mmCIF file of C-alpha atoms in Angstrom:
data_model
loop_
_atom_site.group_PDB
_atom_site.id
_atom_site.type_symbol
_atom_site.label_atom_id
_atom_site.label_comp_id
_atom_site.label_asym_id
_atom_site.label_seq_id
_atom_site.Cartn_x
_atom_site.Cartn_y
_atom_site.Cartn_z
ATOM 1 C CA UNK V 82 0.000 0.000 0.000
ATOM 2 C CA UNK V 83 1.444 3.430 -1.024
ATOM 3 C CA UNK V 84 -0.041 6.651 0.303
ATOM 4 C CA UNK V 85 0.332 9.034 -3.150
ATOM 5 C CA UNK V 86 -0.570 12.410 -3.689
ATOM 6 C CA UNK V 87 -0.734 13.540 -7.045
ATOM 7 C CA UNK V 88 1.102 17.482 -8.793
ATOM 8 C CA UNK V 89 -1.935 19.681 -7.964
ATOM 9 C CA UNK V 90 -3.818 18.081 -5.186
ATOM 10 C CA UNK V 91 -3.392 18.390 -1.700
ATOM 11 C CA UNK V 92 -5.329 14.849 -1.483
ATOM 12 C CA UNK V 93 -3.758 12.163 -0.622
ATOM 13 C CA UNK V 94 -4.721 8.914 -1.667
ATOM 14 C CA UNK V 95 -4.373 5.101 -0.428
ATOM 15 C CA UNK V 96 -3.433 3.125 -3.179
ATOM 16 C CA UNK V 97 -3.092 -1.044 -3.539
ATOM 17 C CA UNK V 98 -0.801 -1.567 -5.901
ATOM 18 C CA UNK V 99 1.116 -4.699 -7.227
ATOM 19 C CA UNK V 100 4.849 -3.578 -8.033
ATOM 20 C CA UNK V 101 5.797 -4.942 -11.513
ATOM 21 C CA UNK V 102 9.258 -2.748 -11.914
ATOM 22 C CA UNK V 103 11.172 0.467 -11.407
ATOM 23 C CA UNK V 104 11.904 2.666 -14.360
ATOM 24 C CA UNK V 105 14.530 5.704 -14.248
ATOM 25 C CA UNK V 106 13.976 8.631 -16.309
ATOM 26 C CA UNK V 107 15.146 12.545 -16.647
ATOM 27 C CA UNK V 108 16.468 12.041 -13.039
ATOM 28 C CA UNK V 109 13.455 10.630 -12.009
ATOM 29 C CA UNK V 110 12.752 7.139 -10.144
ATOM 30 C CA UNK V 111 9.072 5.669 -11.492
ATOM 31 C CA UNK V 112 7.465 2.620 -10.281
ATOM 32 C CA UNK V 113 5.300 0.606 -12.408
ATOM 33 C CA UNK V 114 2.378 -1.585 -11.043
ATOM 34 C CA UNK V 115 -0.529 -3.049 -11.508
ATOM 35 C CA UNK V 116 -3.696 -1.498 -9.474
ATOM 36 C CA UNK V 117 -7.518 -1.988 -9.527
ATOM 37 C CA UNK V 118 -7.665 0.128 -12.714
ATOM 38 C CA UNK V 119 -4.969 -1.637 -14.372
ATOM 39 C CA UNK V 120 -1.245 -0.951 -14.756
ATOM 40 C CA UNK V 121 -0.361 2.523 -13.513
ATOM 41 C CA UNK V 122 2.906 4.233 -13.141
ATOM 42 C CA UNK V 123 4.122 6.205 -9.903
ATOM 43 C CA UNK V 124 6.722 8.925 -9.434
ATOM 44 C CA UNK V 125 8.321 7.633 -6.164
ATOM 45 C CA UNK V 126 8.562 11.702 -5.050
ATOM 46 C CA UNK V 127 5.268 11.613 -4.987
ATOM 47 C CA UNK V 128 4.735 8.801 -3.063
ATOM 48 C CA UNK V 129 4.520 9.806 1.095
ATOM 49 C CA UNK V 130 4.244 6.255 2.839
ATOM 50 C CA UNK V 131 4.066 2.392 2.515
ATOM 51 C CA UNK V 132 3.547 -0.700 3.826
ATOM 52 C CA UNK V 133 4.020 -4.492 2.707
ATOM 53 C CA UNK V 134 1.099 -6.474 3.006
ATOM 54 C CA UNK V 135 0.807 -9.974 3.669
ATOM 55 C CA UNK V 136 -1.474 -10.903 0.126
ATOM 56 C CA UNK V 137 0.494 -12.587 -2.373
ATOM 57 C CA UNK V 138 0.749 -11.957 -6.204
ATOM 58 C CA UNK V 139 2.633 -12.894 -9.513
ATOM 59 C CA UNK V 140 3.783 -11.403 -12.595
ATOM 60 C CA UNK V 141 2.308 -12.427 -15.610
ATOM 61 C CA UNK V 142 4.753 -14.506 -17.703
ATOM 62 C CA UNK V 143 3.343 -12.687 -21.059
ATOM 63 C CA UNK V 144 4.522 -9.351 -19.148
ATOM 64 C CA UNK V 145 7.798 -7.692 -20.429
ATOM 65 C CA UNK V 146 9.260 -4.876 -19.629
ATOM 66 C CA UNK V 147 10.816 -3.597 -22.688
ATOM 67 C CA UNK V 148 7.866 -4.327 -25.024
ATOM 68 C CA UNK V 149 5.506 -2.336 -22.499
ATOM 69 C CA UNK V 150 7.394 1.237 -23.146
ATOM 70 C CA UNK V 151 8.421 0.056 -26.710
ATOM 71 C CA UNK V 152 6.078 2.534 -28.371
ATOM 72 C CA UNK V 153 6.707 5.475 -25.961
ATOM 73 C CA UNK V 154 9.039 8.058 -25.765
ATOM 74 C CA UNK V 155 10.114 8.464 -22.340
ATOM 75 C CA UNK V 156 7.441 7.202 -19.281
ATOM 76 C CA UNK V 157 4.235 8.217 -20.723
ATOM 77 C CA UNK V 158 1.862 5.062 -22.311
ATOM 78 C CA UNK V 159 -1.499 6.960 -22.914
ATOM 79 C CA UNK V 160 -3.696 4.363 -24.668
ATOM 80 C CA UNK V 161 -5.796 7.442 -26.025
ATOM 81 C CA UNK V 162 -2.789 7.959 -28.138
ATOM 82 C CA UNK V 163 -1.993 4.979 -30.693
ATOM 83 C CA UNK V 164 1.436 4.347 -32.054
ATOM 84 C CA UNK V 165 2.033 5.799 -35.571
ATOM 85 C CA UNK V 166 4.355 6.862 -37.966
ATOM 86 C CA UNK V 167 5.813 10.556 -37.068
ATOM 87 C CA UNK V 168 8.070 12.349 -39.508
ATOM 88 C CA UNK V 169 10.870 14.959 -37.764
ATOM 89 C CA UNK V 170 12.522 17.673 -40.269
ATOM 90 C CA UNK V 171 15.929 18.326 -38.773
ATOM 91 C CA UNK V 172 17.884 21.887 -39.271
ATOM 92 C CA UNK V 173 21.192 22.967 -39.276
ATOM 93 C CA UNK V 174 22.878 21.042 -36.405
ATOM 94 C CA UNK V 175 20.329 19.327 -34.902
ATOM 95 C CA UNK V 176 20.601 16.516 -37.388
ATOM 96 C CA UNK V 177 23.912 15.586 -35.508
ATOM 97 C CA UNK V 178 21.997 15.554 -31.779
ATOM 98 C CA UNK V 179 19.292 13.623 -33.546
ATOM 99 C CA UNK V 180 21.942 10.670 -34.814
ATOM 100 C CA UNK V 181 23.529 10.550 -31.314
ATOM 101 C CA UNK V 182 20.845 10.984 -29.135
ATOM 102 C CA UNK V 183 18.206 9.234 -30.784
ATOM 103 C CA UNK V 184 14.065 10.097 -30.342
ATOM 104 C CA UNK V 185 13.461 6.743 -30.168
ATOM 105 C CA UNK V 186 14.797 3.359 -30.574
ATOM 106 C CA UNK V 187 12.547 3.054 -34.592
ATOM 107 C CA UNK V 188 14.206 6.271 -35.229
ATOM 108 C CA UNK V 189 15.652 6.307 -39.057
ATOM 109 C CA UNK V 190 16.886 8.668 -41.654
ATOM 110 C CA UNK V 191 14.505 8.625 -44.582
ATOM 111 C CA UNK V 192 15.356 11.901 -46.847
ATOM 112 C CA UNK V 193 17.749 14.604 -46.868
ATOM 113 C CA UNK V 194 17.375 18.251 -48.373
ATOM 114 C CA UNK V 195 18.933 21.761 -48.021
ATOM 115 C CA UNK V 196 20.116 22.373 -44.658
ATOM 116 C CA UNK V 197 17.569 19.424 -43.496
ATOM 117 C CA UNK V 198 17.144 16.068 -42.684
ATOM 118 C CA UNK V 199 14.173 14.151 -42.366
ATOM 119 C CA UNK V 200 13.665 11.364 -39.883
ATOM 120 C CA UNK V 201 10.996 8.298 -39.351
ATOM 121 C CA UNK V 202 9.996 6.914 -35.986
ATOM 122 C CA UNK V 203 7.138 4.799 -34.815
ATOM 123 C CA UNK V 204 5.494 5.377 -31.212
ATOM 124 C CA UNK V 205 2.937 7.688 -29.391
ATOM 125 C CA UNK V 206 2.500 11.446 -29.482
ATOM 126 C CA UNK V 207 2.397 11.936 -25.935
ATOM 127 C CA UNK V 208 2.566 15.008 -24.122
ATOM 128 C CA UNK V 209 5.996 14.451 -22.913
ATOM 129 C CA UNK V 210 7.227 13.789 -26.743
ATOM 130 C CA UNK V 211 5.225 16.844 -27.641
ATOM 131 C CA UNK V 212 7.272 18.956 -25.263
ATOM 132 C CA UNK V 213 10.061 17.728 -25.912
ATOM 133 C CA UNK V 214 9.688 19.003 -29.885
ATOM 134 C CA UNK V 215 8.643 22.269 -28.379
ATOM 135 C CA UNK V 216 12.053 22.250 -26.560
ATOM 136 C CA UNK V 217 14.057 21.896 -29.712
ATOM 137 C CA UNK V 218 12.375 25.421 -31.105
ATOM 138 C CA UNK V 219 12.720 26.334 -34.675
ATOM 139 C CA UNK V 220 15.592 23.431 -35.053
ATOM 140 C CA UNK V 221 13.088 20.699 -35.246
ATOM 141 C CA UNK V 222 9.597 20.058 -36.795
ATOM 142 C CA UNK V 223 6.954 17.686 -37.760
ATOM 143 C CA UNK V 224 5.983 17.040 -40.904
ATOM 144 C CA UNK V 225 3.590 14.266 -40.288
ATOM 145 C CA UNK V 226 0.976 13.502 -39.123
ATOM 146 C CA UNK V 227 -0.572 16.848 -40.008
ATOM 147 C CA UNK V 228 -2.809 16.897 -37.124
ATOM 148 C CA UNK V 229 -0.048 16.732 -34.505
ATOM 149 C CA UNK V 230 1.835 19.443 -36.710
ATOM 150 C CA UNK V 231 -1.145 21.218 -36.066
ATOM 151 C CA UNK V 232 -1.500 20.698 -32.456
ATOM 152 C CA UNK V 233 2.514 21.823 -31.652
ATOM 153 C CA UNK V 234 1.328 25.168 -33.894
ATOM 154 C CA UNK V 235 -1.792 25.817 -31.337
ATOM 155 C CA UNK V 236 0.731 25.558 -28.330
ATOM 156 C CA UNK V 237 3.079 27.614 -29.691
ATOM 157 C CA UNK V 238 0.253 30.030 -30.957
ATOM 158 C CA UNK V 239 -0.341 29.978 -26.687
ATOM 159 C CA UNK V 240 3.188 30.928 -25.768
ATOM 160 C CA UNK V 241 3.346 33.810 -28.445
ATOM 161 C CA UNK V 242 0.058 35.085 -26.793
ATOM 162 C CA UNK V 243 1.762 34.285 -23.397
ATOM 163 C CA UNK V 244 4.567 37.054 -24.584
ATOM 164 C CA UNK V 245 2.546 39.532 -25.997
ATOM 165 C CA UNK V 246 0.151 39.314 -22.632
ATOM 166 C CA UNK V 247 3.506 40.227 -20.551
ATOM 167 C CA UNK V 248 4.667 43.089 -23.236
ATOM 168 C CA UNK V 249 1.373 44.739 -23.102
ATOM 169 C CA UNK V 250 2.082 44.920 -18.882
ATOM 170 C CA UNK V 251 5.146 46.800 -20.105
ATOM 171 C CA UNK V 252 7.592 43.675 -18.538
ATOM 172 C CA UNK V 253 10.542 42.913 -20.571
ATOM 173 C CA UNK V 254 12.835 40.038 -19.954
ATOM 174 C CA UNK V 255 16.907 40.733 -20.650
ATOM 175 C CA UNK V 256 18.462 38.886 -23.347
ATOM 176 C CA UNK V 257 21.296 37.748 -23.468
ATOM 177 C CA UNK V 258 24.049 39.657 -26.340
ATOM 178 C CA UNK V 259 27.471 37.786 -25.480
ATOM 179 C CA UNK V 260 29.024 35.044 -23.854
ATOM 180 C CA UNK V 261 32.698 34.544 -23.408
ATOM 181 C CA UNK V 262 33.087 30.670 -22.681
ATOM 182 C CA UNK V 263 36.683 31.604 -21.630
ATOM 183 C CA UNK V 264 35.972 33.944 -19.040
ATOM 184 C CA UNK V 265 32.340 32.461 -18.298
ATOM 185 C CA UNK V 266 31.354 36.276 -18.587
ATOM 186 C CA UNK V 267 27.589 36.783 -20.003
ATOM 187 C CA UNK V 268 26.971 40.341 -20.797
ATOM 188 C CA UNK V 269 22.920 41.104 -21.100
ATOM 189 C CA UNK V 270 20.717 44.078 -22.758
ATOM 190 C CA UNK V 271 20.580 46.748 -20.520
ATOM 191 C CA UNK V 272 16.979 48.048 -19.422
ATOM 192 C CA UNK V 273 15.824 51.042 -16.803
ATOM 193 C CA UNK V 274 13.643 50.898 -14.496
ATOM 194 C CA UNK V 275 12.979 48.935 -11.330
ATOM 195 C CA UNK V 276 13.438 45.394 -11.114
ATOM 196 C CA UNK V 277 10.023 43.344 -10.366
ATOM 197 C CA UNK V 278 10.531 42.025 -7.199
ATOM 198 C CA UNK V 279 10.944 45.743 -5.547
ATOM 199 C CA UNK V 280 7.439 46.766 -7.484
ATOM 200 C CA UNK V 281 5.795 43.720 -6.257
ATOM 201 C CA UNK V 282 6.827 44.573 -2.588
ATOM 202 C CA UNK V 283 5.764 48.207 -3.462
ATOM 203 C CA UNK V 284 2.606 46.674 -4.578
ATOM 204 C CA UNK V 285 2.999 48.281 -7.860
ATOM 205 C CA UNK V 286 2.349 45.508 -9.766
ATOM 206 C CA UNK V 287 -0.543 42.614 -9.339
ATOM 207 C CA UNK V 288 0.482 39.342 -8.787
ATOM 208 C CA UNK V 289 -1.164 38.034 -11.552
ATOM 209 C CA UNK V 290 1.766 39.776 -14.125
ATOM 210 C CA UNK V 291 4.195 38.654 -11.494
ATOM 211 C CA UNK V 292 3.012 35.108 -11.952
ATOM 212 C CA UNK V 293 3.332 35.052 -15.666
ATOM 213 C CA UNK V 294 7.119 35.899 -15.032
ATOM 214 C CA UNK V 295 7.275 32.739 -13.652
ATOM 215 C CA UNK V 296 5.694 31.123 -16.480
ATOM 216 C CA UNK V 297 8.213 32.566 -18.874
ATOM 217 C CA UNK V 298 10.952 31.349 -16.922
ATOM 218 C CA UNK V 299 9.625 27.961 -17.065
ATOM 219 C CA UNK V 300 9.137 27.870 -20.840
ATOM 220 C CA UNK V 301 11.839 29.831 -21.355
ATOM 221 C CA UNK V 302 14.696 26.717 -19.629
ATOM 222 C CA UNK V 303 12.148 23.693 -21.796
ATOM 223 C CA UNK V 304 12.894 26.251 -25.324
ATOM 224 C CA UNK V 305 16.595 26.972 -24.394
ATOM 225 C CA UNK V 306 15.791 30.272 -25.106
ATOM 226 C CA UNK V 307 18.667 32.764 -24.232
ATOM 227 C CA UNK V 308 17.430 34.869 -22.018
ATOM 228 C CA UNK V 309 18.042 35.645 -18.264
ATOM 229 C CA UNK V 310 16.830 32.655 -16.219
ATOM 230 C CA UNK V 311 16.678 34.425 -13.109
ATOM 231 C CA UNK V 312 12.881 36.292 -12.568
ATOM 232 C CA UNK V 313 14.511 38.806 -10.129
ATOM 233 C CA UNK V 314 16.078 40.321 -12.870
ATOM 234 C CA UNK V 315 13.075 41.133 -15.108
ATOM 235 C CA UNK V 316 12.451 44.644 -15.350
ATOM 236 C CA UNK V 317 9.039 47.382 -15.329
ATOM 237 C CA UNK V 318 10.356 49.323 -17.819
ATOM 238 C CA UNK V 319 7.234 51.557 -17.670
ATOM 239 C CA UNK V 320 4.081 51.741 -16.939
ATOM 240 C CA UNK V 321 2.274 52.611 -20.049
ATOM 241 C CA UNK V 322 0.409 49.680 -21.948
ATOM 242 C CA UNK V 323 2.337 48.761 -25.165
ATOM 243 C CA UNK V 324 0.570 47.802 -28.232
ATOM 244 C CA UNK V 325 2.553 44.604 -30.246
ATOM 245 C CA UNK V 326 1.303 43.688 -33.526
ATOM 246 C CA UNK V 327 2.793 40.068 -34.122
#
C-alpha cells in the first residue's frame, strides 16, 4: 500500500498496488504496477508512505518490460494515443543531436534536403514527446501527421500570446548579447527601471503579471531560449500599456 498524492492536489490517496518494476527517467525514479484500474505508473517523489502487506501476487509470464514502453518516448503510455508513424525535419545542427541521441529506438533517416534532414519513428504522441519538440524550437519540426503538426502550432500560438500578454504589462525580460566561454562572462541588454521584485513589494504591480514571469521562466529553460533565467532580474520598464502587432 502506497499513500500518493498527485502534482496539484493536496489529497492524498491510499493506493493497492502490485509492483511490476522500477523505471529511471530525466532524473526521475518511477514505479510501475498493476492497481484496480490496471497498470499505472508512480513517481516515487510523490509517493509519502508504505507498507508491505501480507497478500500474495505474480507477474504475468506474457509481461515484459521492454515491449511495455516500446512505443513510448520516455514514461508516458497513454492508450488514447496509438502508435504511428511521425516524420521529424531536422535543421542545421540538430541533425547531428538527432543521430547521437536518438528520439526513439525506430528512429531512421529517410530523406535529406537543403540544410535538413528528415527522420521516421514509430510510437505515441504523448505530451511528454510533444514537449520535448517544443524544446528543440525552430531546429526541429513535424511534418507528419498533419494533425499533430497542427496541435505543436496551437501551443506555440499559446506561448506567443503568453509574450505579448507580458509586453502589453510593459515587462521585458533581458536577453542575453554575449558570452565569453573563456571567461564564463555573459553580458545582457541593458533596461531602466525597477526590477520586479521591488514593485511587487511596493505593490505596484498585481500578482497576476508577477506570476506570468514565472511562467516565462519555465518555458523559457524547456525552449533553451537565451534569455536571463533568473525572474529577479526582469524589469518594469514603464508603466504605459504597449501595443505589439505580431
Amino acid at each position: 500500500v502506497i499513500d500518493y498524492q498527485k502534482y496539484g492536489s493536496t489529497d492524498v490517496s491510499e493506493r493497492i498496488i502490485e509492483p511490476y518494476f522500477l523505471k529511471y527517467h530525466k532524473r526521475r525514479w518511477y514505479i510501475m504496477a498493476n492497481t484496480a484500474d490496471g497498470n499505472r505508473l508512480f513517481s516515487f517523489d510523490r509517493v509519502l508512505g508504505a507498507r508491505i502487506l501480507e497478500d500474495k501476487f505474480s507477474i504475468p509470464e506474457t509481461f515484459n518490460t521492454r515491449e511495455y514502453f516500446a512505443d513510448c518516448f520516455g514514461v508516458m503510455r497513454d492508450e488514447r494515443y496509438p502508435a504511428q508513424r511521425i516524420v521529424l525535419r531536422a535543421f542545421g545542427n540538430e541533425k547531428h543531436y538527432m543521430n547521437d541521441l536518438p528520439v526513439h529506438h525506430s528512429q531512421k533517416e529517410i530523406a535529406k534536403g537543403d540544410g535538413y534532414v528528415d527522420y521516421e519513428i514509430f510510437m505515441r504522441p504523448t505530451s511528454d514527446f510533444i514537449a520535448h519538440v517544443m524544446s528543440r524550437g525552430q531546429w526541429l519540426k513535424v511534418v507528419s501527421p498533419q494533425s499533430l503538426a497542427d496541435e505543436i502550432a496551437e501551443n506555440l500560438r499559446k506561448t506567443l500570446e503568453m509574450y505579448k500578454n507580458i509586453c502589453k504589462y510593459g515587462i521585458k525580460v533581458p536577453k542575453m548579447l554575449r558570452k565569453d566561454k573563456k571567461s564564463l562572462a555573459i553580458v545582457y541588454e541593458y533596461i531602466g527601471g525597477e526590477k520586479c521584485s521591488v514593485m511587487l513589494s511596493k505593490s505596484d504591480i498585481e500578482e497576476d503579471v508577477f506570476t506570468k514571469l514565472f511562467e516565462i521562466y519555465r518555458m523559457a529553460r524547456f525552449s533553451k531560449i537565451d534569455i536571463n533565467y533568473l525572474p529577479e532580474f526582469y524589469k518594469f520598464y514603464n508603466k504605459i500599456f504597449i501595443k505589439m502587432s505580431f
